[in-house]
């Protein structure tokens, strides 16, 4: 439940500069999602639009001051999701590698679920703080925003847009109910794999059963985790008859952070615009020392390894196994690594705190990407055509990698049970078997062969919504229907009833006629 | 049934020039559909591709010699559909205006159905003639076409592409089973109006019942009319286990001749590319005499009227009514008219044999378009933002106009019962009520606001298929599933069975336990 008035609102900053062009109010999702949103914000800014970003005062990623946007900062306690997720992943690896009980793993899952629930409770609090702050809301109204741009992984921007009656544009892959397509497009579970189920669009009967079950269970879980918070919020401001999820489904545009090189083909809708890989760009030259290291790899080339921003530190025994495998290769290795130096580290391996990942992936000497399977990294690997050895950890990472594996462009390993031999074998397989590289380069060619760059496409459509004050003509309102109407169950029942009625009436008439004829014959005989 | 060998094949022309660029084999649909195909062929030619067009020797529209394509002419008797349809429409108008019996109207409908069946039988014959002509097929194989481009209103190109194992691209609005989306995209009948049902995406319960019934009946009718011909053809060349319609569903790309300004929003698929209005272009200057006539209209502007290519001649009493209404208006009227001069013709009305319709619609003085509602005319009216008074005759024309009416951009009249007063009133309403023009101009703005011109989009994707030898990654193969798998009926039945089994087992165990406990108590008591 989101109760009003119990949190202190401190409006740290509210400065909306008078820039020519459109005015965009951004309600982002913190964490790695912000990386994507920032790309769009910077592009909007470079096209002369003015952007305001709503952020919690203790945001992990979203800086308060930026040359590209002004901030609307809400002071709200209890954030620091980064620390939680980072330590969560470390504990997850530790527990799995130590082979602790199923109960321990289950309680870890429950902890994650509670954290998500808490995250959404906090979003609802933030929204209430905003809406109850009359001065802030007046200022927002007076700014006359052209649209709200939000990542519907949280519902803050959705509720805000509806409250302000302003067009709503999504930068999206997930809504609060899971994969975004499932929220608006027909998604036959017979050939549309529910993400996280690690399936393809070509399923056996029992895979279809699994897909069905995973979908049903997950949907229930999402509703249970996030539903109460948003129901209370929406009910408070728009009345109890408004379904919170229908506000998501009413978005004007869905700028989807995938394309059909990454995603399996499936039904879509006219207001879904694909901008997968919009964050990818040609590689720039490397810093001199890195270039020298890469160049020294000669004909063997380099391997780059990064497990993303969430892994603070891998367990020592694990890093020793990975380093030992790397040491046996003729390639050079650049490893984004935190924590102690592995004891088994070879001379060919360079540990770095941070790496220019895109520039390295685009370097002609890069042969292989050892990755956790975050969407951004996988998209960059596709863009540059570099095959993957995947070490998935959490969230959508196993599923993202599974998509690449299905295309023959990646090999997936279980990080929890990995040994130096298994790792080495996988590295050698992907390095030496040409099909991995050929398949990934084929995906790269398909991905890049578009009439318009994905980021330009996204900008075009955001500005389309500005020009036309929405995109109602691309949006169905079918989500307003009850399920039995949507699926024509009522129509079929009605038609069946009519057919039955006609049949019964016919039978009744025939029986009646027969009865009369029999009666007459009886009378005659009598 | 399409039997081989009973028709004489005379290959009139077969010349495939060695042009640099791609090689495209076109199997068009004759009649007004050819107008659309020609636009794409000319554009392909201008981009350096070489195009061969398959045509029957007695084609109404498709000329044998052209600077833009070479012809593969098949000599096959019994065409001349143009005459049939033209006289059919005239008879239809006559019969409806004379209020003849329902039986007469029904037999006219049956005549139309038979003609369609005959048209498809002829297509199958043409394909058999081609496939049986070894010299022709060898020549076609040697040409190594990059793709077959076809209008799937007939199945000739579909079968040919499958036989040659060449990628298949559609220039499409209708397949042989009706509206094209229904062949590949999920189409919930609750909010997707089946074309010809004259409904919108916002239906009452009884409209939904109607939509459902129209869909079911039409699907049955299509299958009955075209099925036997294509089944026999496909069975003959690919075996009896191949479903003819699955060959349509396997097309690489569907270049759809609509957009979501014309069409209501509905589910779509990744391999559907919208190129609605691709044939529209900015108006050129009018011939001097026409420009003078238009200019003389002063502030009142002009009305243009055309009922398309199919109407040879309207009944005399009808043209008199229309002319009398026009005569009462201060506007000038340009009327594309065949047949006798109406007796009631006013001085303000110019009868013409042919008109530069696009240039007239794009003229700033044009106020109103009186049209039969063919897709091309409606798209041109949208492009130039000219509201419509519709006099629909046949096929999809009532439905096309209904779409415009639903957007407040057209008024529809019944040509069969029209009088001068009704017509005048409608003309005056659309001329004087600003909403019609404003709504059509809004549609025009939306239609034109695209990141890439529709024709360029179509060309990009045709060349995409050339570059990548198909577009398999955009195409689902879900159509291969039996319906019960597609809709997960088998999965649901299985899960239900499992649940029932568990419940029954539980009950059985409980009963067994109870029975034992009771038995023991009994023994104790005894």
Short mmCIF file of C-alpha atoms in Angstrom, two decimals, chain B residues 52-375:
data_model
loop_
_atom_site.label_atom_id
_atom_site.label_comp_id
_atom_site.label_asym_id
_atom_site.label_seq_id
_atom_site.Cartn_x
_atom_site.Cartn_y
_atom_site.Cartn_z
CA UNK B 52 10.57 -10.72 -66.41
CA UNK B 53 6.78 -10.72 -66.32
CA UNK B 54 4.63 -13.82 -66.82
CA UNK B 55 1.46 -12.86 -68.73
CA UNK B 56 -1.34 -14.58 -70.61
CA UNK B 57 -1.35 -13.76 -74.33
CA UNK B 58 -4.75 -12.06 -74.08
CA UNK B 59 -4.00 -9.98 -70.99
CA UNK B 60 -6.25 -6.92 -70.61
CA UNK B 61 -3.62 -4.66 -69.03
CA UNK B 62 -0.19 -6.28 -69.21
CA UNK B 63 1.48 -5.21 -72.45
CA UNK B 64 3.84 -7.65 -74.10
CA UNK B 65 6.56 -5.14 -74.90
CA UNK B 66 7.75 -2.63 -72.38
CA UNK B 67 10.98 -0.73 -71.78
CA UNK B 68 10.79 -1.86 -68.13
CA UNK B 69 10.45 -5.62 -68.39
CA UNK B 70 10.68 -8.58 -70.70
CA UNK B 71 7.65 -10.82 -71.09
CA UNK B 72 7.11 -14.53 -70.71
CA UNK B 73 3.86 -14.84 -72.60
CA UNK B 74 1.71 -17.93 -72.21
CA UNK B 75 -0.89 -18.56 -74.89
CA UNK B 76 -4.01 -19.69 -73.11
CA UNK B 77 -7.59 -19.28 -74.28
CA UNK B 78 -10.59 -17.93 -72.40
CA UNK B 79 -9.52 -14.72 -70.66
CA UNK B 80 -11.12 -11.30 -71.16
CA UNK B 81 -12.11 -10.89 -67.52
CA UNK B 82 -12.33 -7.15 -68.12
CA UNK B 83 -15.37 -7.46 -70.35
CA UNK B 84 -17.07 -9.78 -67.90
CA UNK B 85 -16.51 -7.57 -64.84
CA UNK B 86 -17.39 -4.43 -66.72
CA UNK B 87 -20.67 -5.84 -67.99
CA UNK B 88 -21.25 -7.46 -64.59
CA UNK B 89 -21.08 -4.12 -62.79
CA UNK B 90 -23.41 -2.53 -65.35
CA UNK B 91 -25.91 -5.37 -64.98
CA UNK B 92 -25.62 -5.21 -61.20
CA UNK B 93 -26.51 -1.50 -61.22
CA UNK B 94 -29.35 -2.08 -63.67
CA UNK B 95 -30.84 -4.94 -61.68
CA UNK B 96 -30.53 -3.18 -58.33
CA UNK B 97 -32.07 0.05 -59.65
CA UNK B 98 -34.95 -1.83 -61.25
CA UNK B 99 -35.56 -3.57 -57.91
CA UNK B 100 -35.49 -7.04 -59.45
CA UNK B 101 -36.05 -10.10 -57.29
CA UNK B 102 -33.64 -11.38 -54.67
CA UNK B 103 -33.27 -14.49 -56.81
CA UNK B 104 -31.94 -12.43 -59.74
CA UNK B 105 -29.43 -10.77 -57.43
CA UNK B 106 -28.41 -14.14 -56.00
CA UNK B 107 -27.82 -15.65 -59.44
CA UNK B 108 -25.68 -12.63 -60.27
CA UNK B 109 -23.60 -13.37 -57.16
CA UNK B 110 -23.24 -17.00 -58.21
CA UNK B 111 -22.12 -15.86 -61.65
CA UNK B 112 -19.40 -13.78 -59.99
CA UNK B 113 -18.32 -16.74 -57.86
CA UNK B 114 -18.15 -18.97 -60.95
CA UNK B 115 -16.10 -16.37 -62.78
CA UNK B 116 -13.59 -16.26 -59.93
CA UNK B 117 -13.40 -20.02 -59.89
CA UNK B 118 -12.79 -19.96 -63.65
CA UNK B 119 -10.10 -17.29 -63.23
CA UNK B 120 -8.22 -19.48 -60.75
CA UNK B 121 -8.65 -22.57 -62.93
CA UNK B 122 -7.04 -20.61 -65.73
CA UNK B 123 -4.12 -19.56 -63.52
CA UNK B 124 -3.53 -23.22 -62.64
CA UNK B 125 -3.58 -24.11 -66.33
CA UNK B 126 -1.05 -21.39 -67.05
CA UNK B 127 1.25 -22.71 -64.34
CA UNK B 128 0.96 -26.26 -65.65
CA UNK B 129 1.77 -25.05 -69.13
CA UNK B 130 4.86 -23.34 -67.80
CA UNK B 131 6.06 -26.24 -65.65
CA UNK B 132 5.49 -28.75 -68.45
CA UNK B 133 7.42 -26.65 -70.93
CA UNK B 134 10.92 -28.00 -70.37
CA UNK B 135 12.62 -25.48 -72.64
CA UNK B 136 10.98 -22.57 -70.80
CA UNK B 137 11.73 -23.98 -67.37
CA UNK B 138 15.33 -24.64 -68.28
CA UNK B 139 15.67 -21.08 -69.49
CA UNK B 140 14.08 -19.78 -66.28
CA UNK B 141 16.37 -21.92 -64.13
CA UNK B 142 19.42 -20.75 -66.06
CA UNK B 143 18.44 -17.13 -65.49
CA UNK B 144 18.87 -17.77 -61.74
CA UNK B 145 16.19 -15.38 -60.53
CA UNK B 146 16.85 -13.81 -57.15
CA UNK B 147 13.19 -13.86 -56.24
CA UNK B 148 9.63 -14.26 -57.44
CA UNK B 149 7.49 -11.15 -56.95
CA UNK B 150 3.78 -11.88 -57.13
CA UNK B 151 0.35 -10.65 -56.18
CA UNK B 152 -1.16 -13.60 -54.26
CA UNK B 153 -4.66 -12.67 -55.39
CA UNK B 154 -3.82 -15.63 -57.60
CA UNK B 155 -1.51 -18.50 -56.72
CA UNK B 156 0.57 -18.70 -59.90
CA UNK B 157 3.66 -16.98 -58.56
CA UNK B 158 3.45 -18.87 -55.26
CA UNK B 159 3.56 -22.28 -56.92
CA UNK B 160 6.24 -21.13 -59.34
CA UNK B 161 8.50 -19.86 -56.53
CA UNK B 162 8.13 -23.11 -54.59
CA UNK B 163 8.87 -25.13 -57.75
CA UNK B 164 11.98 -23.07 -58.51
CA UNK B 165 12.98 -22.92 -54.81
CA UNK B 166 13.42 -19.16 -55.04
CA UNK B 167 12.55 -16.56 -52.34
CA UNK B 168 8.99 -15.27 -52.56
CA UNK B 169 7.91 -11.65 -52.13
CA UNK B 170 4.28 -10.52 -52.17
CA UNK B 171 2.85 -7.25 -53.44
CA UNK B 172 -0.36 -7.88 -51.59
CA UNK B 173 -3.65 -6.86 -50.15
CA UNK B 174 -5.63 -10.03 -50.83
CA UNK B 175 -4.63 -13.66 -51.01
CA UNK B 176 -6.86 -16.23 -52.66
CA UNK B 177 -8.43 -16.63 -49.17
CA UNK B 178 -9.30 -12.95 -48.72
CA UNK B 179 -7.63 -10.15 -46.76
CA UNK B 180 -3.92 -10.87 -46.46
CA UNK B 181 -3.33 -10.27 -42.73
CA UNK B 182 -5.80 -13.05 -41.94
CA UNK B 183 -3.45 -15.49 -43.68
CA UNK B 184 -0.46 -14.91 -41.40
CA UNK B 185 -1.14 -12.68 -38.40
CA UNK B 186 -3.35 -13.45 -35.41
CA UNK B 187 -6.64 -11.70 -36.16
CA UNK B 188 -8.93 -11.63 -33.12
CA UNK B 189 -12.40 -11.20 -34.61
CA UNK B 190 -13.41 -9.19 -31.55
CA UNK B 191 -11.63 -6.07 -32.77
CA UNK B 192 -10.26 -6.92 -36.23
CA UNK B 193 -13.08 -6.31 -38.70
CA UNK B 194 -13.05 -8.82 -41.53
CA UNK B 195 -12.90 -6.75 -44.71
CA UNK B 196 -16.16 -6.69 -46.66
CA UNK B 197 -18.04 -6.79 -43.31
CA UNK B 198 -18.03 -2.95 -43.29
CA UNK B 199 -17.20 -2.73 -39.59
CA UNK B 200 -14.65 -0.84 -37.52
CA UNK B 201 -12.28 -1.90 -34.73
CA UNK B 202 -14.88 -0.84 -32.17
CA UNK B 203 -17.81 -3.22 -32.48
CA UNK B 204 -21.00 -3.79 -30.51
CA UNK B 205 -21.87 -7.36 -29.52
CA UNK B 206 -24.07 -7.93 -32.55
CA UNK B 207 -21.49 -6.39 -34.86
CA UNK B 208 -19.01 -8.88 -33.45
CA UNK B 209 -21.47 -11.68 -34.16
CA UNK B 210 -21.76 -10.39 -37.73
CA UNK B 211 -17.98 -10.16 -38.10
CA UNK B 212 -17.63 -13.73 -36.86
CA UNK B 213 -20.29 -15.06 -39.22
CA UNK B 214 -19.03 -13.13 -42.25
CA UNK B 215 -15.53 -14.48 -41.57
CA UNK B 216 -16.66 -18.10 -41.23
CA UNK B 217 -18.91 -17.98 -44.31
CA UNK B 218 -16.35 -16.15 -46.46
CA UNK B 219 -13.53 -18.52 -45.51
CA UNK B 220 -15.73 -21.45 -46.49
CA UNK B 221 -16.63 -19.74 -49.76
CA UNK B 222 -13.01 -18.95 -50.64
CA UNK B 223 -11.93 -22.52 -49.96
CA UNK B 224 -14.80 -23.88 -52.00
CA UNK B 225 -14.15 -21.54 -54.95
CA UNK B 226 -10.37 -21.72 -55.24
CA UNK B 227 -9.36 -24.75 -53.18
CA UNK B 228 -9.95 -27.56 -55.68
CA UNK B 229 -7.87 -25.89 -58.42
CA UNK B 230 -4.84 -25.21 -56.25
CA UNK B 231 -5.09 -28.49 -54.33
CA UNK B 232 -4.88 -30.40 -57.58
CA UNK B 233 -2.00 -28.28 -58.87
CA UNK B 234 0.02 -28.50 -55.66
CA UNK B 235 -0.69 -32.17 -55.21
CA UNK B 236 0.50 -32.86 -58.75
CA UNK B 237 3.88 -31.20 -58.35
CA UNK B 238 4.64 -31.37 -54.63
CA UNK B 239 2.67 -34.36 -53.43
CA UNK B 240 -0.73 -34.76 -51.76
CA UNK B 241 0.59 -34.03 -48.26
CA UNK B 242 1.38 -30.38 -49.11
CA UNK B 243 -1.37 -27.93 -48.18
CA UNK B 244 -1.63 -25.36 -50.98
CA UNK B 245 -2.26 -22.48 -48.62
CA UNK B 246 0.88 -23.23 -46.58
CA UNK B 247 2.89 -22.24 -49.67
CA UNK B 248 1.30 -18.79 -49.46
CA UNK B 249 2.04 -18.56 -45.74
CA UNK B 250 5.69 -19.40 -46.40
CA UNK B 251 6.33 -16.17 -48.36
CA UNK B 252 9.45 -14.31 -47.25
CA UNK B 253 7.97 -10.83 -47.34
CA UNK B 254 4.50 -9.36 -47.54
CA UNK B 255 4.64 -5.86 -49.04
CA UNK B 256 1.21 -4.75 -47.91
CA UNK B 257 -0.63 -2.14 -49.98
CA UNK B 258 -2.12 -0.48 -46.89
CA UNK B 259 -0.94 1.44 -43.88
CA UNK B 260 -2.51 2.15 -40.49
CA UNK B 261 -4.00 5.40 -41.65
CA UNK B 262 -6.16 3.37 -44.03
CA UNK B 263 -6.37 0.14 -41.99
CA UNK B 264 -7.52 -0.06 -38.36
CA UNK B 265 -4.72 -1.01 -35.94
CA UNK B 266 -4.40 -4.80 -35.60
CA UNK B 267 -1.75 -7.45 -34.94
CA UNK B 268 0.87 -7.83 -37.60
CA UNK B 269 4.04 -9.85 -38.25
CA UNK B 270 7.73 -9.00 -38.63
CA UNK B 271 7.78 -9.91 -42.34
CA UNK B 272 4.87 -7.62 -43.19
CA UNK B 273 6.09 -4.33 -44.66
CA UNK B 274 3.56 -1.56 -45.09
CA UNK B 275 3.75 0.38 -48.35
CA UNK B 276 0.22 1.84 -48.48
CA UNK B 277 0.10 4.77 -50.89
CA UNK B 278 3.36 3.75 -52.60
CA UNK B 279 1.78 4.67 -55.92
CA UNK B 280 0.96 8.24 -54.83
CA UNK B 281 3.11 11.16 -55.86
CA UNK B 282 2.98 14.96 -55.76
CA UNK B 283 0.70 16.50 -58.38
CA UNK B 284 2.20 17.65 -61.67
CA UNK B 285 0.89 20.69 -63.57
CA UNK B 286 -2.40 20.04 -65.43
CA UNK B 287 -2.75 20.29 -69.20
CA UNK B 288 -3.52 23.92 -70.09
CA UNK B 289 -7.21 23.46 -70.98
CA UNK B 290 -7.90 21.53 -67.78
CA UNK B 291 -5.97 24.06 -65.70
CA UNK B 292 -8.03 26.88 -67.23
CA UNK B 293 -11.26 25.03 -66.41
CA UNK B 294 -10.12 24.37 -62.83
CA UNK B 295 -8.92 27.95 -62.40
CA UNK B 296 -12.29 29.27 -63.61
CA UNK B 297 -13.94 27.71 -60.55
CA UNK B 298 -12.73 30.66 -58.46
CA UNK B 299 -13.18 30.43 -54.71
CA UNK B 300 -15.69 27.56 -55.00
CA UNK B 301 -13.15 25.08 -56.34
CA UNK B 302 -13.75 21.88 -58.24
CA UNK B 303 -15.26 18.47 -57.65
CA UNK B 304 -13.80 15.50 -59.46
CA UNK B 305 -15.72 12.34 -60.13
CA UNK B 306 -14.50 8.95 -61.31
CA UNK B 307 -15.96 5.51 -60.77
CA UNK B 308 -12.82 3.70 -61.88
CA UNK B 309 -12.03 1.50 -64.80
CA UNK B 310 -14.69 -1.16 -64.31
CA UNK B 311 -17.80 0.88 -65.04
CA UNK B 312 -18.26 0.95 -68.80
CA UNK B 313 -21.46 2.87 -68.70
CA UNK B 314 -23.95 3.93 -66.03
CA UNK B 315 -27.69 3.65 -66.69
CA UNK B 316 -29.11 6.79 -68.30
CA UNK B 317 -31.57 7.55 -65.48
CA UNK B 318 -28.71 7.40 -62.97
CA UNK B 319 -26.38 9.74 -64.86
CA UNK B 320 -29.25 12.19 -65.26
CA UNK B 321 -29.78 12.25 -61.50
CA UNK B 322 -26.08 12.76 -60.80
CA UNK B 323 -25.71 15.48 -63.45
CA UNK B 324 -28.79 17.32 -62.17
CA UNK B 325 -27.29 17.48 -58.67
CA UNK B 326 -23.93 18.71 -59.96
CA UNK B 327 -25.72 21.41 -62.01
CA UNK B 328 -27.07 23.00 -58.83
CA UNK B 329 -23.63 23.57 -57.29
CA UNK B 330 -21.47 26.70 -57.59
CA UNK B 331 -18.39 24.42 -57.95
CA UNK B 332 -16.97 23.26 -61.27
CA UNK B 333 -17.14 19.49 -61.84
CA UNK B 334 -14.79 17.23 -63.82
CA UNK B 335 -16.47 13.92 -64.46
CA UNK B 336 -14.80 10.92 -66.01
CA UNK B 337 -17.74 9.68 -68.01
CA UNK B 338 -18.40 7.06 -70.65
CA UNK B 339 -21.59 6.81 -72.67
CA UNK B 340 -24.30 9.30 -73.58
CA UNK B 341 -24.24 12.87 -72.37
CA UNK B 342 -26.74 13.28 -69.51
CA UNK B 343 -29.68 15.47 -70.49
CA UNK B 344 -29.51 17.37 -67.21
CA UNK B 345 -25.84 18.32 -67.53
CA UNK B 346 -25.05 21.79 -66.17
CA UNK B 347 -22.62 24.31 -67.65
CA UNK B 348 -20.35 23.79 -64.66
CA UNK B 349 -19.68 20.11 -65.51
CA UNK B 350 -16.94 18.92 -67.84
CA UNK B 351 -17.20 15.34 -69.11
CA UNK B 352 -13.86 13.69 -69.86
CA UNK B 353 -12.84 10.27 -71.19
CA UNK B 354 -9.79 10.15 -68.99
CA UNK B 355 -8.37 12.43 -66.33
CA UNK B 356 -4.98 12.90 -64.67
CA UNK B 357 -6.57 11.84 -61.38
CA UNK B 358 -3.52 12.21 -59.15
CA UNK B 359 -2.71 15.69 -60.51
CA UNK B 360 -6.32 16.79 -60.11
CA UNK B 361 -6.56 15.41 -56.55
CA UNK B 362 -3.37 17.29 -55.71
CA UNK B 363 -4.63 20.58 -57.18
CA UNK B 364 -5.22 23.24 -54.51
CA UNK B 365 -8.66 24.01 -55.94
CA UNK B 366 -9.98 20.46 -55.57
CA UNK B 367 -12.62 20.31 -52.85
CA UNK B 368 -14.20 16.91 -53.18
CA UNK B 369 -13.72 13.51 -54.80
CA UNK B 370 -16.77 11.51 -55.90
CA UNK B 371 -15.39 7.98 -56.08
CA UNK B 372 -16.35 4.32 -56.22
CA UNK B 373 -13.88 3.48 -53.43
CA UNK B 374 -11.21 1.42 -55.18
CA UNK B 375 -8.11 1.14 -52.98
#
